[in-house]
Structure formats: C-alpha cells, structure tokens
Tab-separated table of C-alpha atoms in Angstrom:
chain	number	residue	atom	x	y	z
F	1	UNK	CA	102.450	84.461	87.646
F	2	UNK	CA	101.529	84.502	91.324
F	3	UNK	CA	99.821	81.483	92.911
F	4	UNK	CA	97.944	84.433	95.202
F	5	UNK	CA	97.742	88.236	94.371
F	6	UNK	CA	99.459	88.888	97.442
F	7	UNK	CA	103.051	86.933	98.414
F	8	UNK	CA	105.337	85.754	95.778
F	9	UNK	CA	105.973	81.674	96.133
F	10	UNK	CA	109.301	81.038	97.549
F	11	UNK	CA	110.427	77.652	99.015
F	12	UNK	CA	111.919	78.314	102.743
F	13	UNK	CA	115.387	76.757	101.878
F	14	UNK	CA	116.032	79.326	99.336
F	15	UNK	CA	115.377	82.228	101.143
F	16	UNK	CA	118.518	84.546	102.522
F	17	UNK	CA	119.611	83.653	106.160
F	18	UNK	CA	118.876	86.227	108.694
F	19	UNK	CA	121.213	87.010	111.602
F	20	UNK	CA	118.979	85.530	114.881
F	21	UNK	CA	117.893	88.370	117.228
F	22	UNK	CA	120.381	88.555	120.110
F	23	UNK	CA	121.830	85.437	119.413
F	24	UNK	CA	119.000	83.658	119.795
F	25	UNK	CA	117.178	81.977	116.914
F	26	UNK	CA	114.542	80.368	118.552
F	27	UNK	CA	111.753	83.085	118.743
F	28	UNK	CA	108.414	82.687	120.302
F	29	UNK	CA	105.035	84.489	120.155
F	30	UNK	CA	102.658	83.615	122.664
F	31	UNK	CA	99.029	84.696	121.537
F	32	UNK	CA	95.933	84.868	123.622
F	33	UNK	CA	92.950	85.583	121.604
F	34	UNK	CA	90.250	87.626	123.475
F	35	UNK	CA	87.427	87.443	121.945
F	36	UNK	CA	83.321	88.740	122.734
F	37	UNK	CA	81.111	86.544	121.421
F	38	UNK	CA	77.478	88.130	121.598
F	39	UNK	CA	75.060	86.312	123.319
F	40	UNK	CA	72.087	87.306	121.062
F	41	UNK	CA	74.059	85.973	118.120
F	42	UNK	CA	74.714	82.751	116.761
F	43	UNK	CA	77.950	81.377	118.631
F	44	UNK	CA	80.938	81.361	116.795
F	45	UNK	CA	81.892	77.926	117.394
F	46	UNK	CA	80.756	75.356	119.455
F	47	UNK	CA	81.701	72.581	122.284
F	48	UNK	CA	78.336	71.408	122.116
F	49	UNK	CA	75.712	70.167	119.235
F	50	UNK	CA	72.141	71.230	119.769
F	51	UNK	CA	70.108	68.748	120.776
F	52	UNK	CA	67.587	66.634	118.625
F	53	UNK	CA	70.248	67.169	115.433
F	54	UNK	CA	68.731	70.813	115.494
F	55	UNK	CA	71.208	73.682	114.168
F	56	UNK	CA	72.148	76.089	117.548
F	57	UNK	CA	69.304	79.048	117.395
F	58	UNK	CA	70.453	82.094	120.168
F	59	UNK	CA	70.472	81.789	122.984
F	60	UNK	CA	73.041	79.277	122.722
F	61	UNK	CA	73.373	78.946	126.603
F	62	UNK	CA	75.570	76.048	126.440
F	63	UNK	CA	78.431	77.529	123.952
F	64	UNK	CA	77.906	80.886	125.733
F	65	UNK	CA	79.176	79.704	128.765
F	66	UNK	CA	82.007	77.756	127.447
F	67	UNK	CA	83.495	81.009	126.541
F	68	UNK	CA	81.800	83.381	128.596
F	69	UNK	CA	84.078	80.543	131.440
F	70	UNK	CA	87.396	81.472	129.575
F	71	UNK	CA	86.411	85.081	130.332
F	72	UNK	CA	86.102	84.457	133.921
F	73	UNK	CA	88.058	81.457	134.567
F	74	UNK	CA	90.120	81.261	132.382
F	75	UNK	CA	91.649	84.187	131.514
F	76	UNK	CA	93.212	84.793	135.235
F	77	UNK	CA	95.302	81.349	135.027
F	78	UNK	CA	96.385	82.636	131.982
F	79	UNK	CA	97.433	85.529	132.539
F	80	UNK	CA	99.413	84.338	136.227
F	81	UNK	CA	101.127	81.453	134.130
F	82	UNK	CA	102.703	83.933	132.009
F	83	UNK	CA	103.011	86.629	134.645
F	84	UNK	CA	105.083	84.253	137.234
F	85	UNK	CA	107.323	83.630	133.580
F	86	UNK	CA	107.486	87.448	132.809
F	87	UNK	CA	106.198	86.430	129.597
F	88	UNK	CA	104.600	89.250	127.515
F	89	UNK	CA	101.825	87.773	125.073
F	90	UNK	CA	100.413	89.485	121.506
F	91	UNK	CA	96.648	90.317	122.963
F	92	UNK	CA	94.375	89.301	119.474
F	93	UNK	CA	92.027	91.515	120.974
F	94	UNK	CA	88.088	91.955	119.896
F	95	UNK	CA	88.230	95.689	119.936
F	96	UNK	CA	84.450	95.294	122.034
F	97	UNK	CA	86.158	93.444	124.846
F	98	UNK	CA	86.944	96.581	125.868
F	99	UNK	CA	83.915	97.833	127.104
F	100	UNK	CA	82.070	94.494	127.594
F	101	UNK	CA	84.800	93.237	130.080
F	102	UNK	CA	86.770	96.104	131.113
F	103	UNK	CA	88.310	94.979	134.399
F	104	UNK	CA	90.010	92.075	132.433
F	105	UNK	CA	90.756	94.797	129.413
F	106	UNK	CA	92.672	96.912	132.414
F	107	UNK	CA	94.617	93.335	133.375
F	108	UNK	CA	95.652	92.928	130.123
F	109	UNK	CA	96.961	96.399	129.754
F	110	UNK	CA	98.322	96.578	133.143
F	111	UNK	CA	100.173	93.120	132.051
F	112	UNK	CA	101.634	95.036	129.668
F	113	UNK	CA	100.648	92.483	126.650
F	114	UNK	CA	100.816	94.347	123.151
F	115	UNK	CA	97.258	94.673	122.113
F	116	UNK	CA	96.486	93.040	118.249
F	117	UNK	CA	93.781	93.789	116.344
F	118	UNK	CA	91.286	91.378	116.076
F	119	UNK	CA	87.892	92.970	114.905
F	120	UNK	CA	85.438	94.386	117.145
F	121	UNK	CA	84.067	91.155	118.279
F	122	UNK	CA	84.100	87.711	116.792
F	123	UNK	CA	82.252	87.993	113.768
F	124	UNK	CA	84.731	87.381	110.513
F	125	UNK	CA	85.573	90.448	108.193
F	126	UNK	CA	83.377	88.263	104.845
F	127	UNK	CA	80.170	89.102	107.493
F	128	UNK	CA	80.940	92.595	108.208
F	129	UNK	CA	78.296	94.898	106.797
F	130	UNK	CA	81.414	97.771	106.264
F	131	UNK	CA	84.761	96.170	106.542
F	132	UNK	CA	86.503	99.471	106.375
F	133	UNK	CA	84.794	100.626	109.423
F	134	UNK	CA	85.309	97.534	111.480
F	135	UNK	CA	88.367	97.836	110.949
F	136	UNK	CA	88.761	101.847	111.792
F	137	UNK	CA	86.811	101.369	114.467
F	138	UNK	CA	88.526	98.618	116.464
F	139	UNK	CA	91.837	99.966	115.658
F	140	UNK	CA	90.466	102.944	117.428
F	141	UNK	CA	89.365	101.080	120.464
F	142	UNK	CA	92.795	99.320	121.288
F	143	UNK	CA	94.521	102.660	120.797
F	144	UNK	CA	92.312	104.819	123.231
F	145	UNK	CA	92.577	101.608	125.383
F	146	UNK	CA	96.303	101.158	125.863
F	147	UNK	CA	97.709	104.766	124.831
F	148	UNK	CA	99.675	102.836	121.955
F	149	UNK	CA	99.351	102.604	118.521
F	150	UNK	CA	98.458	99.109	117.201
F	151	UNK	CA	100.458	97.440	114.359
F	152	UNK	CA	99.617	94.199	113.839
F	153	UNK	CA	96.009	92.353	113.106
F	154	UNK	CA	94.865	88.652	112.684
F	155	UNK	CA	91.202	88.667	111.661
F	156	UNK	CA	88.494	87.057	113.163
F	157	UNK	CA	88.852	83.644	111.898
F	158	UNK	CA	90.940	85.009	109.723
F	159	UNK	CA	88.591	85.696	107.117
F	160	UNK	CA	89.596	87.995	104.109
F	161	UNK	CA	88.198	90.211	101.690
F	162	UNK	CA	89.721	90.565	98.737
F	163	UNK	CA	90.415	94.096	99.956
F	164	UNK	CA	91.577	93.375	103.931
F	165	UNK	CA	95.009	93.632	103.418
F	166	UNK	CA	94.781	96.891	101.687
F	167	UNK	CA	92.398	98.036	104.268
F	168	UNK	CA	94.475	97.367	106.858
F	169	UNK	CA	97.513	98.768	105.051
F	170	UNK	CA	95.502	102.300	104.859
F	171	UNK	CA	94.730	102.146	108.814
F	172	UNK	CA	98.673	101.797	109.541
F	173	UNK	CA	98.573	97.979	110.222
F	174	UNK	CA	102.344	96.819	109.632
F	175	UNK	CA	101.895	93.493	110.443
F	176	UNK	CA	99.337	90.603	109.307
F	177	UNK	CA	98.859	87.211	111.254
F	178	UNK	CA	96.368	85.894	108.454
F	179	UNK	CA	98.875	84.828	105.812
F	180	UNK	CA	100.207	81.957	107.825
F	181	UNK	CA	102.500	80.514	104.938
F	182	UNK	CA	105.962	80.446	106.546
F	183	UNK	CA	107.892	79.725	109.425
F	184	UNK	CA	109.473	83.359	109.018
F	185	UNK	CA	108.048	86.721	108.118
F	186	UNK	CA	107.796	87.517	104.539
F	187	UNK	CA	106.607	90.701	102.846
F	188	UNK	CA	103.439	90.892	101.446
F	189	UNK	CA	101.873	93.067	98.523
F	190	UNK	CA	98.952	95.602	99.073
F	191	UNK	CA	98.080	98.301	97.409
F	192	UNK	CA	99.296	101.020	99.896
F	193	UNK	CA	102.786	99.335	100.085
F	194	UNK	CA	104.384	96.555	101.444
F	195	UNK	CA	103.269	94.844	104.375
F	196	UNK	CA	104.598	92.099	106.408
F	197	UNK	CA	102.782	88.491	106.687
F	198	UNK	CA	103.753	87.339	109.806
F	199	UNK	CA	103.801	83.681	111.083
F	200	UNK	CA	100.469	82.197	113.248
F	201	UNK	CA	99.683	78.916	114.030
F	202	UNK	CA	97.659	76.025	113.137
F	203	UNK	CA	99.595	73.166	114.855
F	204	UNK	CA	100.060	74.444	118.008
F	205	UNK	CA	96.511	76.360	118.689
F	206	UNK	CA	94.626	75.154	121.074
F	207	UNK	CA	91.448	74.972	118.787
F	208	UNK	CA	91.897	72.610	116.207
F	209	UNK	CA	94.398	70.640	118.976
F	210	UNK	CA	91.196	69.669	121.378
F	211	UNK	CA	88.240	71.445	120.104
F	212	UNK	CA	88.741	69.916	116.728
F	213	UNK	CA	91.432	67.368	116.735
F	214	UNK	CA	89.959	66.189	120.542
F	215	UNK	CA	93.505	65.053	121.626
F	216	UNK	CA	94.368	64.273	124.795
F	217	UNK	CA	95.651	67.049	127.070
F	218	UNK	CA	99.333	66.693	126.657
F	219	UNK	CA	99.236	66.748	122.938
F	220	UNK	CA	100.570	70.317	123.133
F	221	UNK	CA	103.330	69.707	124.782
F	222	UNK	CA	104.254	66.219	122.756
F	223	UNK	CA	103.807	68.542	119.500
F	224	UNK	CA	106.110	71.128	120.969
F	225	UNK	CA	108.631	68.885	122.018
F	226	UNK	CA	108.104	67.016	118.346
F	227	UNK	CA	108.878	71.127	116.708
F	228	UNK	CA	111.835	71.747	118.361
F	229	UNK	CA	113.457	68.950	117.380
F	230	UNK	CA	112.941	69.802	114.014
F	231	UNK	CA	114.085	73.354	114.581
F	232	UNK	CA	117.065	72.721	116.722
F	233	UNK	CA	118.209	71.078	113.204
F	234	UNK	CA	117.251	73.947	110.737
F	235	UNK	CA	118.047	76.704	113.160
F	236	UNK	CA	121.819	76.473	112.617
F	237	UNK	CA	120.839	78.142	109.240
F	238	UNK	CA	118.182	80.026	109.644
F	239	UNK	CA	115.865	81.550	112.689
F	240	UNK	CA	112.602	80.207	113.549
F	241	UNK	CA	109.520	81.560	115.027
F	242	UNK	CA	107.208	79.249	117.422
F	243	UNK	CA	103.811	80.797	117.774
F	244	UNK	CA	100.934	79.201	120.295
F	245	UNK	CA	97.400	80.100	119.067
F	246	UNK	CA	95.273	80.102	122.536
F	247	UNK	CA	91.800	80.969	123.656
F	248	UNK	CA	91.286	81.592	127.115
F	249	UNK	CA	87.748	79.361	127.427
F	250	UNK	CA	90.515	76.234	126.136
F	251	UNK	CA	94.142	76.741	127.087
F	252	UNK	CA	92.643	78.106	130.402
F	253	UNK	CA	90.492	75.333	132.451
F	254	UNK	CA	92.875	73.844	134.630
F	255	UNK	CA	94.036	70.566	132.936
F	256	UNK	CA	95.301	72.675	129.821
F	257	UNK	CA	96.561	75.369	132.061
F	258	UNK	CA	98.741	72.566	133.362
F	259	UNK	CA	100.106	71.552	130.168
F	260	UNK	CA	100.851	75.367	129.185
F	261	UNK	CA	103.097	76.008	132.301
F	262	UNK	CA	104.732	72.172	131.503
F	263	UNK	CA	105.259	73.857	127.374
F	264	UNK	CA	106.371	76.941	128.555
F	265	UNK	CA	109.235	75.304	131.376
F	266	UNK	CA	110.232	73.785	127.994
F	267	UNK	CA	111.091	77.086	126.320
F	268	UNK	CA	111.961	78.988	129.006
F	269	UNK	CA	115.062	76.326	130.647
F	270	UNK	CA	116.206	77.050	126.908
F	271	UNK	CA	119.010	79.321	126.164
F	272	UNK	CA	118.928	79.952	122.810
F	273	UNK	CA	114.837	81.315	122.973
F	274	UNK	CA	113.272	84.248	123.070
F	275	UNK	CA	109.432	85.225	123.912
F	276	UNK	CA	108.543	88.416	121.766
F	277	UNK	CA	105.222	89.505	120.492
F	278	UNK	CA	103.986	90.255	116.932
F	279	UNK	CA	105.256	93.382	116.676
F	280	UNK	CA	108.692	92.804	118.306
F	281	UNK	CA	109.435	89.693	115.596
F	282	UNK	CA	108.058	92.053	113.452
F	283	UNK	CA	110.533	94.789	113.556
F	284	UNK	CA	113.337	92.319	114.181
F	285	UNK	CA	112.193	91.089	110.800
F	286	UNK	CA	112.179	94.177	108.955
F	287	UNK	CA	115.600	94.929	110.745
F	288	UNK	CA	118.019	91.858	109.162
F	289	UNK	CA	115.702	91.352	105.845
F	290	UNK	CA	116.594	94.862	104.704
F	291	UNK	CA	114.808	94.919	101.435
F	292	UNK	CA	111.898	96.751	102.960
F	293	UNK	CA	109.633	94.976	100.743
F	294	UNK	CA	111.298	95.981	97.205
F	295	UNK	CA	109.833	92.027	95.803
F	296	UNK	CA	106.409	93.193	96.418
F	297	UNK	CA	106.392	97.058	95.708
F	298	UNK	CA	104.546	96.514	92.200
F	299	UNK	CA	100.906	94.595	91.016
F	300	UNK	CA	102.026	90.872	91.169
F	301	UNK	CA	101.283	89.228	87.590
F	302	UNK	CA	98.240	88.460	86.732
C-alpha cells in the first residue's frame, strides 16, 4: 500500500538521475505570492494579537494593513530587486488581485512573471463553498489576464480536498506546488491522469522564517548559504531545485528586501544555477524523467 492515495513513497537516493538542464543542476524558483485578503473577512494570518486576549473580529485594521503595506510597499522593491537581476518569478496569484489591484496585476504581467494559480483570494480550498468553481473561475481570471494559459497551482495555504488534485487535473493544471515532498518533481496520481507534484518551500519562505520562526533578518540568507552546501555535495548526482516562498507584506519592507538582493547575489555570481519558474522546471522535468507518469497511471492500493 500507499502511505497517501496520491504519490508512491520513494526515498530520494533511489530515484534515477536526471541529466541537469543546460548543464546546470542548481535550479531555482523564485515565488511571490500575491494574495487579496478581504477586509470584511477575518484576516488570514496575523502580525498582531487582538488586544485584551480577544480573538481578531473584522475589521482587523491592524493585520489589514500589514498586507494591504506589501501591496503598496512592498511589492515595488520586489519586483525592482528581481527586475535589476532579470529574474522571472512564478506569480502564486489570487485570481481577485486582478481586479482589486490592477495597476500592480499589469506590473506583474508587464514583468513578464508566469502567473500560478492560487485561488481567487486567500481563503483555503477546505472553506470554499464550491471548490470546482473556485478553481474554474480563477483559472479563468489569470488566463484573460495575461493571454496565457496557466499550468501550475499551489492552493491557498495549501489546503486540499480530497478531490483538489483531480479538480485541478480536469481544469488543465499540469503542475501542483502543494505536495511539497521532494527536492525534485515527482509524478503524482489523479484521477484524470498523471500530474506532476512539484517542489515548494517550507525552509526558505519567508512566513514561517520571521512571521513564525521570528528570526533575525539574515536568517534567509544563513539558511541559503547552509542549503547549498548541502547541494553542492548531492548535485554531482542528481539536480536540485531551490524554491523561496515570499509574500510581498514580509520579504518586501526594506530590511528583508535587503537580505533578498544579499540571497539572490549568492545565486546569481553562481555558474552552475539557473532561475526558472514552475512551469519551466516543470517541463524540464517531464523532459529527462521520460516515463510520463506510467508509476501513477492506475488507483494506488488501498
């Protein structure tokens, strides 16, 4: 049997080497998760405790403005620390975003950042009163948005259904950010065919690094420097894939921003790295494995 219904257990040293893209084995996906978070809602997360030990009732004015700041602030450091890199990022975009802030939708675009679906705004796919038409509909979005179809997803908080992945499967989603289990891409069973689970990140996201964690503002940079030289030892045999999880109301006030540009320097005096988005590591993925999926065509046990 399975120890999940949908990828079959396989320990990473046992898995076939695959031939690095371009020579280069070192592969990283910068993701910038844009996100609306309603303000007549409960926030989804929070710098801030309520006062008086009381749980946050709307308006949460406080945890409102920390991200509603990201939007504003935040999001045009980001997006000139990768620009002055020519670094493309994977958009995990709330579909909503779209017509809530549409000057920084356009930015993004114009930036030419592949667009990820993300639900329609930050609300996780358990909550959803029709997960099928969440999902429809903010695949819809991001497609009239940037003229281009969209193939990969993480969801919102990546919460799960017992039927997302098939969901997703049916809308044309190739490519799924949830199933963090591996440095690598592995293939995935749903019900509509094989799908790819594709690496994310807890270690180096900004949220559990300093709005859980509450390190101090270099930690992303000390845990980079502490992954590579892991990697730079298992690379030799096989590629690996460095993904950064950030949110523009963290990564993006100025004494993160700083230690961004200082991780990114890192990668980029490298020359054995490349910076690719989901879909890109994706297809590479699909490319060398060759097996389109063949492991997870059929029902895993039961």
């Amino acid at each position: 049997m399975w120890s999940n219904p949908r990828i079959p257990y396989q320990m990473s040293s046992d898995r076939t080497p695959l031939a690095p893209l371009d020579g280069k084995p070192l592969m990283v996906n910068v993701v910038v998760n844009i996100e609306y978070w309603p303000f007549d809602r409960p926030m989804p997360r929070g710098i801030l405790p309520a006062p008086h030990g009381r749980t946050p009732e709307p308006p949460d004015v406080p945890n409102f403005a920390w991200v509603e700041y990201g939007m504003r602030c935040g999001m045009p450091r980001v997006l000139q620390i990768l620009g002055e890199r020519g670094i493309k990022a994977s958009a995990f975009f709330n579909a909503q975003v779209a017509d809530v802030y549409p000057s920084l939708a356009d930015a993004v675009v114009k930036a030419d950042w592949e667009l990820v679906g993300h639900g329609w705004f930050q609300q996780s796919l358990k909550q959803a009163d029709d997960e099928a038409a969440v999902i429809s509909r903010s695949i819809e979005r991001l497609e009239r948005l940037s003229g281009k179809k969209v193939r990969a997803w993480l969801g919102p908080g990546m919460g799960e259904t017992l039927d997302t992945p098939d969901l997703l499967k049916a809308n044309g989603i190739e490519f799924l950010h949830d199933w963090l289990v591996d440095d690598l891409p592995c293939w995935m069973y749903t019900a509509h065919g094989p799908m790819v689970a594709m690496p994310y990140t807890f270690e180096l996201n900004d949220v559990p690094l300093y709005a859980v964690q509450y390190n101090s503002t270099d930690e992303i940079v000390k845990r980079l420097q502490a992954t590579l030289a892991v990697f730079d030892i298992e690379k030799d045999q096989q590629p690996r894939v460095i993904t950064f999880g950030l949110h523009p109301h963290i990564i993006g006030v100025a004494h993160l921003a700083h230690q961004l540009s200082v991780a990114l320097d890192l990668l980029k005096a490298r020359d054995d790295t490349a910076f690719l988005t989901s879909s890109q590591i994706g297809d590479w993925f699909v490319s060398v494995d060759g097996t389109n999926g063949a492991a997870v065509m059929d029902r895993p046990p039961q």
